[in-house]
Short mmCIF file of C-alpha atoms and ligand atoms in Angstrom, two decimals:
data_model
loop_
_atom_site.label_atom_id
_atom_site.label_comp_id
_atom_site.label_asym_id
_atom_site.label_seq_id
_atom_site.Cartn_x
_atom_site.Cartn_y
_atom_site.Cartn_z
CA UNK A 1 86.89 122.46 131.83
CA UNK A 2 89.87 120.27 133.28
CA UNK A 3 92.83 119.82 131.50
CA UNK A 4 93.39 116.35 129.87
CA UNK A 5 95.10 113.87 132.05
CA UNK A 6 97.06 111.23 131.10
CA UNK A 7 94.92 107.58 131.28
CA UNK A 8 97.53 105.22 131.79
CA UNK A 9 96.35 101.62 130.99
CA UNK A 10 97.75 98.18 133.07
CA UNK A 11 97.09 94.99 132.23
CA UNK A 12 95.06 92.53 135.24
CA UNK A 13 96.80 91.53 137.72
CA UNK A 14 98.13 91.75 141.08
CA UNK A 15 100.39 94.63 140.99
CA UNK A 16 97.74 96.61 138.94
CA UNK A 17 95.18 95.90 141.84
CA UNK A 18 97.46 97.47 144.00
CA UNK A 19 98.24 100.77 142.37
CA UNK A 20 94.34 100.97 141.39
CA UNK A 21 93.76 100.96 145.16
CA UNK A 22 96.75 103.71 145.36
CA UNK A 23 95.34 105.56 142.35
CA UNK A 24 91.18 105.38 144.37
CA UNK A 25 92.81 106.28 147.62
CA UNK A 26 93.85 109.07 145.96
CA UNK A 27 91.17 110.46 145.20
CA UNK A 28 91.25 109.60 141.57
CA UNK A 29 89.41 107.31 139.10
CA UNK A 30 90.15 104.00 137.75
CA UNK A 31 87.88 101.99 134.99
CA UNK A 32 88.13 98.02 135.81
CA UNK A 33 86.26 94.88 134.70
CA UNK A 34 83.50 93.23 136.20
CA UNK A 35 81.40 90.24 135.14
CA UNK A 36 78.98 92.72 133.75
CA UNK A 37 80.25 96.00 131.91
CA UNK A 38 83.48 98.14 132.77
CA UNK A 39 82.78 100.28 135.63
CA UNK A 40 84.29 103.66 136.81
CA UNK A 41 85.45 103.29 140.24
CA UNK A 42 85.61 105.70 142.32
CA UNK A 43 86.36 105.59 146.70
CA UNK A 44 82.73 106.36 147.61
CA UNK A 45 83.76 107.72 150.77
CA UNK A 46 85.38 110.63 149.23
CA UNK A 47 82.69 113.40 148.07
CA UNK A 48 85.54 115.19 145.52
CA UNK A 49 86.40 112.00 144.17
CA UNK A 50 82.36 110.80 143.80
CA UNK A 51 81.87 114.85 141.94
CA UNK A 52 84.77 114.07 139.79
CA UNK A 53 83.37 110.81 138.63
CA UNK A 54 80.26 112.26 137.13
CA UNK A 55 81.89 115.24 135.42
CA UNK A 56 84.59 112.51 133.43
CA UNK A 57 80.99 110.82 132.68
CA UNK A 58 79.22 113.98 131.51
CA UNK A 59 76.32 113.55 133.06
CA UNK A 60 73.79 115.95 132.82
CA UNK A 61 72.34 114.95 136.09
CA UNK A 62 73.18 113.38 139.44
CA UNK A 63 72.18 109.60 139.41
CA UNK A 64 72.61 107.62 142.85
CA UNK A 65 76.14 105.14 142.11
CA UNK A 66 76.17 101.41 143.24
CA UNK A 67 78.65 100.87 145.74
CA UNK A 68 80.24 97.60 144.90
CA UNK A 69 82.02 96.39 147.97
CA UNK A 70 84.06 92.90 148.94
CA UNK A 71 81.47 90.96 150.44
CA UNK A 72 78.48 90.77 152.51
CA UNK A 73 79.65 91.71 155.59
CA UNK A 74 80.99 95.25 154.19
CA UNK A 75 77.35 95.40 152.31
CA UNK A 76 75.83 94.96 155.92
CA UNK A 77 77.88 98.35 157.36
CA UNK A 78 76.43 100.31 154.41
CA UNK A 79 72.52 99.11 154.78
CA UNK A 80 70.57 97.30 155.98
CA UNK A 81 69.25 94.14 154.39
CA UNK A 82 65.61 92.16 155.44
CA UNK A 83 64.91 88.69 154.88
CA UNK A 84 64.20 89.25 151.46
CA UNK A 85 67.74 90.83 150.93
CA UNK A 86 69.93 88.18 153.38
CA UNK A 87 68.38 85.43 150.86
CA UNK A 88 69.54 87.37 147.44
CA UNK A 89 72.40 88.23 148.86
CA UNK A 90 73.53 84.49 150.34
CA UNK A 91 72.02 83.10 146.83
CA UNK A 92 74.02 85.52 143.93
CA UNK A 93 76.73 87.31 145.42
CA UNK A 94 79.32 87.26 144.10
CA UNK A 95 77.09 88.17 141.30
CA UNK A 96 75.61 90.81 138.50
CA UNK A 97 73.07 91.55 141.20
CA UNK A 98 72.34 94.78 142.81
CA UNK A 99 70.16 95.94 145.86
CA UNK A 100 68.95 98.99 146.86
CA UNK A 101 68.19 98.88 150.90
CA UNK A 102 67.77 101.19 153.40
CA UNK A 103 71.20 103.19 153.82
CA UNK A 104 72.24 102.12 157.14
CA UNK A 105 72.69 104.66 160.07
CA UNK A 106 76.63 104.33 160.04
CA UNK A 107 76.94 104.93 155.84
CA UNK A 108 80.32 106.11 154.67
CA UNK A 109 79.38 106.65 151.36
CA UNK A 110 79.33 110.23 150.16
CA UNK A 111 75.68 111.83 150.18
CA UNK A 112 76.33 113.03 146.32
CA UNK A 113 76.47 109.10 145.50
CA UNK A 114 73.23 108.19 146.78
CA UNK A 115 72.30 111.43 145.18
CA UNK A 116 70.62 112.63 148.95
CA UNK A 117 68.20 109.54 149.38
CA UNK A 118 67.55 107.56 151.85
CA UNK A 119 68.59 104.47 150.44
CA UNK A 120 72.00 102.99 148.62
CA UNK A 121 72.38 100.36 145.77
CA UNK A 122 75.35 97.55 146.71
CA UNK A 123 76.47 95.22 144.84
CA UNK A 124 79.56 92.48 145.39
CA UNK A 125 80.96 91.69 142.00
CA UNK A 126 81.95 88.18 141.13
CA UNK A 127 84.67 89.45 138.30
CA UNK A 128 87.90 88.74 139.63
CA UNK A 129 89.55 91.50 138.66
CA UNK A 130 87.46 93.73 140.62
CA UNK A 131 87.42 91.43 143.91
CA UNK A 132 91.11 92.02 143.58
CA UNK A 133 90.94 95.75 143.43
CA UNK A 134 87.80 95.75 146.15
CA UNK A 135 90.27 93.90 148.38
CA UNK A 136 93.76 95.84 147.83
CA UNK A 137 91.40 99.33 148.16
CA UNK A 138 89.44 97.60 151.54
CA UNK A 139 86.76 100.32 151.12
CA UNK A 140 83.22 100.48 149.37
CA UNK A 141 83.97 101.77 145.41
CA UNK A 142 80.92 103.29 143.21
CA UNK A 143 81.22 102.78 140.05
CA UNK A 144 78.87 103.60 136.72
CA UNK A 145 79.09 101.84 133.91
CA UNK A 146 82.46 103.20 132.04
CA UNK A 147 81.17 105.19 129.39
CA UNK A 148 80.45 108.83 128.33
CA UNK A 149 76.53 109.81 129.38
CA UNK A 150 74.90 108.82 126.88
CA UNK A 151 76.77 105.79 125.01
CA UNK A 152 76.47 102.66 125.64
CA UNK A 153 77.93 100.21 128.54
CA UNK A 154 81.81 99.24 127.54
CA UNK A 155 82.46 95.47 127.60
CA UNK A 156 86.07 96.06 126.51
CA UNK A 157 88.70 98.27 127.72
CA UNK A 158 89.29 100.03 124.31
CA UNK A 159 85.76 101.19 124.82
CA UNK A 160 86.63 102.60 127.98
CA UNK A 161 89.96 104.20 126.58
CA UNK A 162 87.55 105.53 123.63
CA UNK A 163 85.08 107.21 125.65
CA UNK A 164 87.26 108.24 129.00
CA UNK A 165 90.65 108.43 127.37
CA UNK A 166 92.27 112.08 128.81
CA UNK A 167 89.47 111.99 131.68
CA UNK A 168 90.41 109.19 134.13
CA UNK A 169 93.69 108.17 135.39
CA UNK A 170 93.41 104.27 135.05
CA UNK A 171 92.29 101.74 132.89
CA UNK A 172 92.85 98.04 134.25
CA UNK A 173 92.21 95.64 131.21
CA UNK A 174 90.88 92.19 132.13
CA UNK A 175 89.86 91.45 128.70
CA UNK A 176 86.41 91.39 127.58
CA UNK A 177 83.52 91.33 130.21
CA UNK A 178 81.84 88.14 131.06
CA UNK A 179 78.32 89.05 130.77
CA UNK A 180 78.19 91.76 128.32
CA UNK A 181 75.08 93.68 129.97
CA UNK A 182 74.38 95.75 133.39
CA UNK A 183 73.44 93.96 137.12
CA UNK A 184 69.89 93.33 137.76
CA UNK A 185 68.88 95.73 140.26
CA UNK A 186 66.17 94.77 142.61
CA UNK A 187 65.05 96.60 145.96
CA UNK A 188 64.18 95.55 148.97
CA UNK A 189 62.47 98.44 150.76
CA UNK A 190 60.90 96.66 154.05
CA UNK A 191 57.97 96.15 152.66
CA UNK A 192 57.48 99.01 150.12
CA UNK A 193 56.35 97.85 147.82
CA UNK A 194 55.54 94.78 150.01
CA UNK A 195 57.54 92.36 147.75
CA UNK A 196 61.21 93.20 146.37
CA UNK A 197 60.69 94.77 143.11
CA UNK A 198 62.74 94.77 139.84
CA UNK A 199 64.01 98.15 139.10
CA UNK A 200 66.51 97.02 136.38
CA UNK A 201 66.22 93.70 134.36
CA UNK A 202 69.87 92.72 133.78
CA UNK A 203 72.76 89.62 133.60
CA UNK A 204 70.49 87.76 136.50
CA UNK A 205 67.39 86.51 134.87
CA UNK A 206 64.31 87.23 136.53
CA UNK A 207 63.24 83.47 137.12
CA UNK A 208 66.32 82.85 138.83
CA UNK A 209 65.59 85.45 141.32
CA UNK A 210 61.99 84.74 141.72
CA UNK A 211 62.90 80.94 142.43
CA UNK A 212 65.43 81.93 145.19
CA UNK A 213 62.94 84.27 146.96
CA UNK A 214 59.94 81.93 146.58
CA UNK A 215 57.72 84.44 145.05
CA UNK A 216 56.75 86.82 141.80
CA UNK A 217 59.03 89.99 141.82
CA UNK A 218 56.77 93.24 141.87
CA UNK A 219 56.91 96.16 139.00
CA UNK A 220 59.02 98.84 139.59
CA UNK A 221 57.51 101.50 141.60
CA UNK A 222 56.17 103.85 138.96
CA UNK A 223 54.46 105.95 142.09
CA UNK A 224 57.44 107.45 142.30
CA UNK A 225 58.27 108.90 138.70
CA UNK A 226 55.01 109.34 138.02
CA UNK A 227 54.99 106.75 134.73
CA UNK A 228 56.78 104.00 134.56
CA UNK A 229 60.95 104.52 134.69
CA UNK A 230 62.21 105.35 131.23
CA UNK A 231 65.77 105.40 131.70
CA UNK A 232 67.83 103.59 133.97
CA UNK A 233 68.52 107.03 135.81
CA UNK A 234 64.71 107.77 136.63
CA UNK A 235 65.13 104.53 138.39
CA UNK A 236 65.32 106.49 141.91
CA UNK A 237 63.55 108.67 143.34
CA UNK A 238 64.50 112.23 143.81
CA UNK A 239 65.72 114.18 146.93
CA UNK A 240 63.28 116.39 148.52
CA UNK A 241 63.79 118.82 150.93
CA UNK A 242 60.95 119.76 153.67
CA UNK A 243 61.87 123.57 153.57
CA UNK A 244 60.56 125.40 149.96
CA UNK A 245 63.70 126.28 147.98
CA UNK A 246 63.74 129.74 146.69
CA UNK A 247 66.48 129.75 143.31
CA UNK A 248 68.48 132.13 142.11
CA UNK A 249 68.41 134.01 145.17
CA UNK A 250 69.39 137.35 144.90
CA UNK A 251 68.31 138.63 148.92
CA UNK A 252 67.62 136.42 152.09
CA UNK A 253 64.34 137.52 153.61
CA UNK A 254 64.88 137.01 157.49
CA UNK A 255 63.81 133.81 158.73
CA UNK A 256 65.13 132.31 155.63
CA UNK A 257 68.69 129.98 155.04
CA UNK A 258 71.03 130.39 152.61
CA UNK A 259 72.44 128.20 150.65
CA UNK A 260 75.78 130.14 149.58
CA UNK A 261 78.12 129.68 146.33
CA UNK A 262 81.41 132.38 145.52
CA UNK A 263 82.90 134.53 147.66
CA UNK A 264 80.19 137.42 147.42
CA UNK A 265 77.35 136.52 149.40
CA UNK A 266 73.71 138.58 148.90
CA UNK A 267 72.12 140.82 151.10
CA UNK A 268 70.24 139.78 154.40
CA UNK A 269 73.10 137.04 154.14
CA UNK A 270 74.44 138.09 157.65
CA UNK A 271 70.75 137.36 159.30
CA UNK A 272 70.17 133.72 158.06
CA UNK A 273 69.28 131.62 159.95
CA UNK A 274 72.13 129.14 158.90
CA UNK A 275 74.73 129.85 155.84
CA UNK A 276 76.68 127.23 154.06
CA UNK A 277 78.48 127.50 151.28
CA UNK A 278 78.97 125.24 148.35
CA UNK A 279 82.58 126.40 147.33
CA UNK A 280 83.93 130.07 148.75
CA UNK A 281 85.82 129.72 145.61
CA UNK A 282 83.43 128.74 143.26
CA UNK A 283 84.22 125.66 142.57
CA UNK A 284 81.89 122.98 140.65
CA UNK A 285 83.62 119.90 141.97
CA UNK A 286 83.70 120.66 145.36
CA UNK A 287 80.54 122.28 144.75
CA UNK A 288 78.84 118.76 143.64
CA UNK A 289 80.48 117.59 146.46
CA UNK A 290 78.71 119.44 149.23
CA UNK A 291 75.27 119.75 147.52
CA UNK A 292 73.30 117.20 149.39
CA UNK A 293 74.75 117.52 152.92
CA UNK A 294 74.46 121.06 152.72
CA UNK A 295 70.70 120.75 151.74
CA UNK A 296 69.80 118.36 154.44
CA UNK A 297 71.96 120.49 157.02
CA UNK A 298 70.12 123.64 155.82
CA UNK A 299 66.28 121.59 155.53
CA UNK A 300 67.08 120.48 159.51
CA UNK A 301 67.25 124.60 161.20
CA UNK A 302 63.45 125.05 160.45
CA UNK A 303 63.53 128.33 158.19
CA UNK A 304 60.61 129.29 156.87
CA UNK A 305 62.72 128.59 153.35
CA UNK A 306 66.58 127.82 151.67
CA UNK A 307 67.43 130.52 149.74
CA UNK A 308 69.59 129.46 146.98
CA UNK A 309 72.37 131.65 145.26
CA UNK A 310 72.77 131.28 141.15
CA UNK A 311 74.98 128.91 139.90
CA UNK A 312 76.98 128.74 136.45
CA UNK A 313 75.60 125.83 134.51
CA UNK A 314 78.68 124.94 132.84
CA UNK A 315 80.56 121.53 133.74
CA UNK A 316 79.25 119.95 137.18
CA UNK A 317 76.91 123.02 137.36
CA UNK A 318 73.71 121.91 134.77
CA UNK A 319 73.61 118.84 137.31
CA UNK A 320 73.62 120.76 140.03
CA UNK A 321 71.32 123.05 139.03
CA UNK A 322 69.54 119.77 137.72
CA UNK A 323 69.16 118.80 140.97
CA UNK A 324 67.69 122.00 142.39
CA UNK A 325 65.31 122.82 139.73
CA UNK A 326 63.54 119.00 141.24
CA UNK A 327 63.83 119.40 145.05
CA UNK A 328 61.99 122.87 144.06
CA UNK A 329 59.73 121.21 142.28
CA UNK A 330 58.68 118.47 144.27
CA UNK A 331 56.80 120.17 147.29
O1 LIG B 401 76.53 95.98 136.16
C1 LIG B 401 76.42 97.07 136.71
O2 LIG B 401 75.52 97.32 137.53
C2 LIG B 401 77.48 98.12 136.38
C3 LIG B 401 78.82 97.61 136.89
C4 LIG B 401 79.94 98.59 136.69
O3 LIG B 401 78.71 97.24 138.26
N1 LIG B 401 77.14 99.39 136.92
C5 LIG B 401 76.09 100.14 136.45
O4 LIG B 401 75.97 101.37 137.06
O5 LIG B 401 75.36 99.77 135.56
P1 LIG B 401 75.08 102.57 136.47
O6 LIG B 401 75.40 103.77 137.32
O7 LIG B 401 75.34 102.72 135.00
O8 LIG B 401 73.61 102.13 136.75
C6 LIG B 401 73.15 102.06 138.08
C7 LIG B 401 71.66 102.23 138.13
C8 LIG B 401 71.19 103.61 137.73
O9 LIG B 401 70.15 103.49 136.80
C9 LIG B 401 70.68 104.22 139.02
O10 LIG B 401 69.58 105.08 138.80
C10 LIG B 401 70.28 103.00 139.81
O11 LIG B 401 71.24 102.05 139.49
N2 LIG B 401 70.33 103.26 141.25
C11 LIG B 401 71.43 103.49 142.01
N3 LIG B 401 71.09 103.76 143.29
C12 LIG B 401 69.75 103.69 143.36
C13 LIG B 401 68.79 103.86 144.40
N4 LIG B 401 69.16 104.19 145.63
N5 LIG B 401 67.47 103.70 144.10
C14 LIG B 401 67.10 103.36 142.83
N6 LIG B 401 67.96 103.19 141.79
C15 LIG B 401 69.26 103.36 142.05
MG1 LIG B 402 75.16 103.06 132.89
#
């Protein structure tokens, strides 16, 4: 575990917009308001940064961020909206909405925020605190809800202090949240399902949305869980990879990939047919960081499987291995 860092708090305004934007291009992580609930922000471009974020959270598992960017025209760079999406978007943002689109070809954000998949939540807040920050930083931010796994959404930033105090390095207080509760999250998946569906009810009523579009909002798409979602992380679907995954490799068999963590690497390892390596030095963060590229790299050479080396399942590592234990599961 990390040692404690000191969280220094600054009060809202536009010097603290600029040093948030130092403290995210930086690489480190800064709580601010929204209109909704406090979120974490991290740079979403910046893998490290992204891994960090979810170990000050404690989360047991790798849910896909929202990227929360200035306006619609940085939204557009990220993914890419149909006419379903142009008309939420030019009707509530600024807004407690969020979509989740197709990620576009040219997506900065980090493959560990979008936790592999194929497609990215964006939202443009309306809070002005965080247009500030958005602004000063000029590059997409993801950011959770501020709070330990677990807890609930903070609406103040003495909840944030109280759950991320000696994790983060910055807490911007704007006061008290608008809204009080999370973004609706719809998605808008080019026709699948063939109307935009609510994933998340939230601070943008459901009538509201259905007026602006002109039609009834489909269920969420329980095909994909399996049951309808339970929790707001089994939202998403998982990453799969084509290529069977073979855990707690001990050998590679020839044919086979490796996917490689530490310095010692197991025998056969010199006839894969690709190695990459999560951390040479076995480290979680940077670990976290690499997991999905390295998986879709590895799923792309056509081995007959990825054999994966063991991984500690302390910190970052029980959502790693969180993750693995599903994309072996899923074929
Ligand atoms: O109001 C909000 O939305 C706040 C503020 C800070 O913006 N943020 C927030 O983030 O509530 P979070 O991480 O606590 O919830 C985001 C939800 C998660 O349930 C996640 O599973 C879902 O969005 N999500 C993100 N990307 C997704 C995707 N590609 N497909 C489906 N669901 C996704
Ligand atoms: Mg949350």
């Amino acid at each position: 575990m990390t040692a404690p860092l000191a969280t220094r708090l600054l009060k809202a305004d536009a010097g603290a917009a600029v040093e948030a934007a130092r403290v995210l291009a930086a690489g480190g992580l800064v709580a601010f308001p929204t209109e909704t609930v406090y979120g974490l922000g991290a740079d979403a471009t910046d893998g490290r940064a992204v891994a960090r974020l979810y170990e000050a959270k404690g989360r047991p598992a790798f849910n896909p961020l929202i990227a929360h960017v200035a306006d619609r025209a940085a939204a557009q760079a990220l993914a890419r909206f149909d006419a379903d999406a142009a008309r939420l978007a030019d009707a509530f943002w600024p807004g407690p909405l969020t979509l989740v689109l197709p990620k576009s070809p040219g997506c900065a954000v980090a493959a560990l925020a979008t936790a592999g998949l194929d497609t990215i939540a964006v939202r443009v807040p309306g809070h002005a605190v965080a247009r500030d920050i958005l602004a000063a930083f000029g590059k997409p931010v993801v950011a959770p809800s501020a709070n330990r796994s677990g807890h609930v959404s903070p609406t103040s930033a003495a909840h944030v202090a109280a759950d991320l105090g000696g994790r983060i390095e910055l807490i911007i207080d704007g006061g008290s949240t608008p809204l009080g509760i999370e973004s609706t999250i719809i998605a808008c998946l080019n026709g699948a399902p063939a109307a935009p569906a609510l994933l998340r009810p939230g601070g943008l009523p459901r009538a509201a949305i259905e007026r602006a579009l002109g039609r009834k909002l489909a269920e969420a798409p329980a095909a994909r869980t399996g049951t309808a979602p339970r929790a707001p992380g089994m939202l998403a679907a998982h990453y799969a990879p084509r290529t069977p995954l073979k855990l707690q490799a001990v050998r590679v068999a020839p044919g086979e990939a490796l996917l490689a963590f530490g310095e010692a690497l197991p025998a056969g390892a010199k006839r894969a047919a690709l190695v990459l390596n999560l951390s040479p030095r076995g480290d979680l963060i940077e670990a976290a960081a690499n997991l999905f590229s390295h998986l879709r790299a590895l799923d792309a050479v056509g081995a007959s499987a990825i054999a994966v080396m063991p991984i500690p399942t302390e910190g970052l590592g029980e959502a790693i291995n969180d993750r693995l234990a599903r994309a072996a599961a899923r074929r």
